[in-house]
Amino acid sequence: AWNACPGGVCIGVISGFQCDCSWFLFLFCVFLFTLVWLYFAIIILNDFHNFNEFIFKQRKLWLDWSLVLLTATAVLITYSAVLWELACRILRAPVTALCPAPQTLLILTALVVAAAFTGLGIKWAEEWRSARTSLQATGPFLHIGIVGGMTLLAWPLASFIYRTRKTGLKVFLLILYCMVMIVLYLAPLGITSPCIMEENQLPPKPALVGHRGAPMLAPENTLMSLQKAVDCNVQVFETDIMVSADGVPFLMHDEELTRTTNVQDVFPERAALNSTAFNWTDLQQLDAGSWFLERRPFPTVQSLSVGDRYRATKQRIPSLKEALEAAKQSNLSIMFDLRPENHSDYQSFVNATLEVILQSGIPLQQVLWLPDGFREQVKQQAPDIQQVYGRKRLQDEKEPLLHVNLPYQDMSFEEIRQYHQDNISVNLYVVNQPWLFSVLWCSGVSSVTTNACQVLKEMKRPIWLLPSSTYLMIWVVVDCASFLAILWAFFLLKYVGSLSSGQVCWGGLYCAPAGCYTLKHGCSCCHPSLN
């Protein structure tokens, strides 16, 4: 039924909820909040395999949680984006209202995103530093995108300002909007990126270190993974060493065997024991490859050939001796951690490992020693082994560091360049995404440890490289275009009129001018012409 409204004023009441402009502000904040979370979700994908491993360690449940993350994020961003798009359409209406369901869901969206950020800060705080690093790769483009988005906001904002009669609100919104735009226009003054440089200043491409081999193409820490790493042209095979109960060093990352072997089937009563509690004969009975096909730790598993799938099922836990022989044949360096460092027999682990290395015949220059425990002993017995440190150099360093191995979050590009100038080799881990590899390449890092050697080996240059003069030109053009578009929006809506007239009910969510009618669920709207 159509009902005339005096003066064409919309009732603006949906199920008892009165118009409240604060809901539009809240909606805008939630939309920005979800956009920021989307950005974080994309950034942390580089490290998400670590999260999957952590969950398995805690719950013995393997799932690619990145799919859950992306799906949930897509739902949140889609919902808030749809609401904000509708809000922008009707922002020019003098009165609006939001029905109870969107209000509740909007609050729920904000709470979910807030909980996600809180959990990130508590359990995965290093990802905040990852975000800081990511801004060096995305900063120039984020600036363009944000300026563009805020420029588009000028249209509904101008329409609303010209229609509302509240002078104080008009002034507040105009001042706030102008301040935000001024900050955005000047933001490039604070944007730094190592990839803003001339082409001839680009450092050499970083060498690749295979993280447990090539774990996207083969079961980690197996001879197949080592060979796949060789096929990717990696220069170093990074692995983890443990020592069996009878003194045989072998390749294994986890303290338990449950994730990467079938120990639950072969030795169910001993499955929860530490990997070092098994003797070598028992370890040789375990299948170290079938889990790779069953759990699919990376999406690349689906694209393996039939031959590679069969080969994966035949993998066994390799001894350090076997790995050294394979590395020697392929002229591949090997870098390793010796686990667990808090074991009571750790010194005997060091002795057993060092003995195997010395007996293998591999050139000691190809061995990169990471463990800190009993390092001085190793230096004395095998001075040609390259010592790699998992820390930054100290001011009072007794002897100069030649090699450091650190998380990529721990070094700024200024530090990387300084280390490079001081002839210190810097290896950063774990680098899987091309955007991150590009930033570190521009920074001058010596090498990176990666799960995705098959991806990074194909990169011939960083994803983007901009001379400073080109970036300056882009900055000026974007800011000028934005300023002119904003002036045009305010001019057009002032002297030509609003983009569309009328008040419409959008699916019962909002109420805006178009004629006065009533829907079954109580949305009433009015049009000035119907009096």
Coordinates of C-alpha atoms in Angstrom, one line a residue, residues 94-283:
P94 CA 18.3 12.8 4.8
V95 CA 17.1 10.0 7.0
T96 CA 18.1 6.3 7.0
A97 CA 17.7 3.3 9.2
L98 CA 19.3 0.0 9.6
C99 CA 17.2 -3.1 10.4
P100 CA 18.0 -5.3 13.4
A101 CA 19.5 -8.2 11.5
P102 CA 22.2 -6.2 9.7
Q103 CA 23.0 -4.4 12.9
T104 CA 23.5 -7.7 14.7
L105 CA 25.5 -9.2 11.9
L106 CA 27.6 -6.1 11.6
I107 CA 28.6 -6.2 15.2
L108 CA 29.3 -9.9 14.9
T109 CA 31.6 -9.2 11.9
A110 CA 33.5 -6.6 13.9
L111 CA 33.8 -9.0 16.8
V112 CA 35.1 -11.8 14.6
V113 CA 37.7 -9.7 13.0
A114 CA 38.8 -8.2 16.3
A115 CA 39.1 -11.8 17.7
A116 CA 41.2 -12.7 14.7
F117 CA 43.6 -9.8 15.2
T118 CA 43.8 -10.6 19.0
G119 CA 44.6 -14.2 18.3
L120 CA 47.2 -13.1 15.8
G121 CA 48.8 -10.8 18.3
I122 CA 48.9 -13.4 21.1
K123 CA 49.9 -16.6 19.2
W124 CA 51.6 -15.3 16.1
A125 CA 53.1 -11.9 17.0
E126 CA 55.9 -12.1 14.4
E127 CA 53.3 -11.6 11.7
W128 CA 53.0 -8.0 12.7
R129 CA 56.6 -7.6 11.6
S130 CA 55.7 -9.5 8.4
A131 CA 53.1 -6.9 7.7
R132 CA 55.7 -4.2 8.2
T133 CA 57.9 -5.9 5.7
S134 CA 55.0 -6.3 3.3
L135 CA 54.4 -2.6 3.2
Q136 CA 57.8 -2.2 1.5
A137 CA 56.4 -4.3 -1.3
T138 CA 52.8 -2.9 -1.4
G139 CA 53.2 0.6 0.0
P140 CA 53.2 2.5 -3.3
F141 CA 50.2 0.5 -4.6
L142 CA 48.3 0.7 -1.4
H143 CA 48.7 4.4 -1.6
I144 CA 47.1 4.5 -5.0
G145 CA 44.3 2.2 -4.0
I146 CA 43.4 4.1 -0.8
V147 CA 43.5 7.4 -2.6
G148 CA 41.2 6.0 -5.3
G149 CA 38.8 4.6 -2.7
M150 CA 38.6 7.8 -0.7
T151 CA 38.2 9.8 -4.0
L152 CA 35.1 7.6 -4.8
L153 CA 33.8 8.3 -1.4
A154 CA 33.5 12.0 -2.3
W155 CA 30.4 11.4 -4.4
P156 CA 28.1 10.0 -1.6
L157 CA 29.7 12.3 0.9
A158 CA 29.0 15.4 -1.2
S159 CA 25.4 14.3 -1.8
F160 CA 24.9 13.7 1.9
I161 CA 26.4 17.1 2.8
Y162 CA 24.3 19.0 0.3
R163 CA 21.1 17.3 1.6
T164 CA 21.5 17.5 5.3
R165 CA 20.5 20.6 7.2
K166 CA 22.9 20.0 10.2
T167 CA 25.6 22.6 9.7
G168 CA 27.8 21.2 12.5
L169 CA 27.7 17.8 10.9
K170 CA 28.5 19.3 7.5
V171 CA 31.6 21.1 8.8
F172 CA 32.8 18.1 10.8
L173 CA 32.6 15.8 7.8
L174 CA 34.2 18.2 5.5
I175 CA 37.1 18.9 7.8
L176 CA 37.6 15.2 8.6
Y177 CA 37.5 14.3 4.9
C178 CA 40.0 17.1 3.9
M179 CA 42.4 16.1 6.7
V180 CA 42.3 12.5 5.6
M181 CA 43.0 13.4 2.0
I182 CA 45.8 15.7 2.8
V183 CA 47.5 12.9 4.8
L184 CA 47.0 10.5 2.0
Y185 CA 48.4 13.0 -0.6
L186 CA 51.5 13.4 1.4
A187 CA 51.8 9.7 2.5
P188 CA 54.5 8.9 -0.1
L189 CA 56.9 11.1 1.8
G190 CA 56.9 8.3 4.4
I191 CA 56.8 5.4 2.0
T192 CA 60.1 3.5 1.6
S193 CA 60.8 0.5 -0.5
P194 CA 64.0 -1.1 -1.6
C195 CA 62.5 -1.7 -5.0
I196 CA 62.3 2.0 -5.7
M197 CA 65.7 2.1 -7.5
E198 CA 67.2 2.2 -11.0
E199 CA 67.5 -1.0 -13.0
N200 CA 71.3 -0.9 -12.9
Q201 CA 71.3 -0.8 -9.1
L202 CA 69.4 -4.1 -8.7
P203 CA 71.5 -6.6 -6.7
P204 CA 72.1 -10.2 -7.9
K205 CA 69.3 -12.6 -7.5
P206 CA 69.4 -14.3 -4.1
A207 CA 70.5 -18.0 -4.0
L208 CA 67.9 -20.5 -3.1
V209 CA 68.1 -22.8 0.0
G210 CA 65.7 -25.7 -0.1
H211 CA 63.7 -25.8 3.2
R212 CA 63.8 -29.5 4.0
G213 CA 64.5 -30.0 0.3
A214 CA 61.6 -29.2 -2.0
P215 CA 58.6 -29.9 0.3
M216 CA 56.0 -28.7 -2.2
L217 CA 57.2 -31.4 -4.7
A218 CA 58.2 -34.3 -2.4
P219 CA 58.0 -35.5 1.2
E220 CA 60.1 -33.2 3.3
N221 CA 63.6 -34.4 4.5
T222 CA 63.7 -37.3 2.1
L223 CA 66.2 -38.1 -0.7
M224 CA 63.4 -37.5 -3.2
S225 CA 63.0 -34.0 -1.7
L226 CA 66.7 -33.4 -1.9
Q227 CA 66.8 -34.4 -5.6
K228 CA 63.8 -32.2 -6.4
A229 CA 65.7 -29.3 -4.8
V230 CA 68.6 -30.0 -7.0
D231 CA 66.2 -29.9 -10.0
C232 CA 65.2 -26.4 -8.8
N233 CA 68.8 -25.2 -8.9
V234 CA 69.0 -24.6 -5.2
Q235 CA 72.5 -24.2 -3.8
V236 CA 71.9 -25.4 -0.3
F237 CA 69.8 -28.3 1.1
E238 CA 68.5 -27.2 4.5
T239 CA 67.5 -30.0 6.8
D240 CA 67.1 -31.1 10.4
I241 CA 69.2 -33.8 12.1
M242 CA 68.3 -36.1 15.0
V243 CA 70.3 -39.0 16.3
S244 CA 68.7 -42.4 16.9
A245 CA 68.9 -44.4 20.2
D246 CA 71.8 -46.4 18.7
G247 CA 73.8 -43.3 17.6
V248 CA 72.8 -43.0 13.9
P249 CA 72.1 -39.4 12.7
F250 CA 69.0 -39.1 10.5
L251 CA 66.8 -36.5 8.9
M252 CA 63.8 -35.5 10.8
H253 CA 62.2 -32.2 11.8
D254 CA 59.6 -33.1 14.4
E255 CA 60.2 -34.4 17.9
E256 CA 57.6 -37.0 17.2
L257 CA 57.3 -39.2 14.1
T258 CA 53.5 -39.0 13.7
R259 CA 53.2 -36.2 11.2
T260 CA 55.7 -37.4 8.5
T261 CA 55.7 -41.2 8.9
N262 CA 53.3 -44.1 9.5
V263 CA 54.7 -44.8 13.0
Q264 CA 51.1 -44.9 14.3
D265 CA 50.5 -48.0 12.2
V266 CA 53.9 -49.7 12.7
F267 CA 54.6 -48.9 16.4
P268 CA 51.2 -47.7 17.8
E269 CA 52.2 -48.1 21.4
R270 CA 55.4 -46.0 20.8
A271 CA 54.1 -43.4 18.4
A272 CA 54.1 -40.6 21.0
L273 CA 57.8 -41.1 21.9
N274 CA 60.5 -38.7 20.9
S275 CA 62.1 -39.5 17.5
T276 CA 65.4 -40.1 19.2
A277 CA 64.0 -42.9 21.3
F278 CA 63.9 -45.2 18.2
N279 CA 66.9 -47.2 17.0
W280 CA 67.9 -47.1 13.4
T281 CA 66.5 -50.5 12.6
D282 CA 63.0 -49.4 13.7
L283 CA 63.3 -46.1 11.8

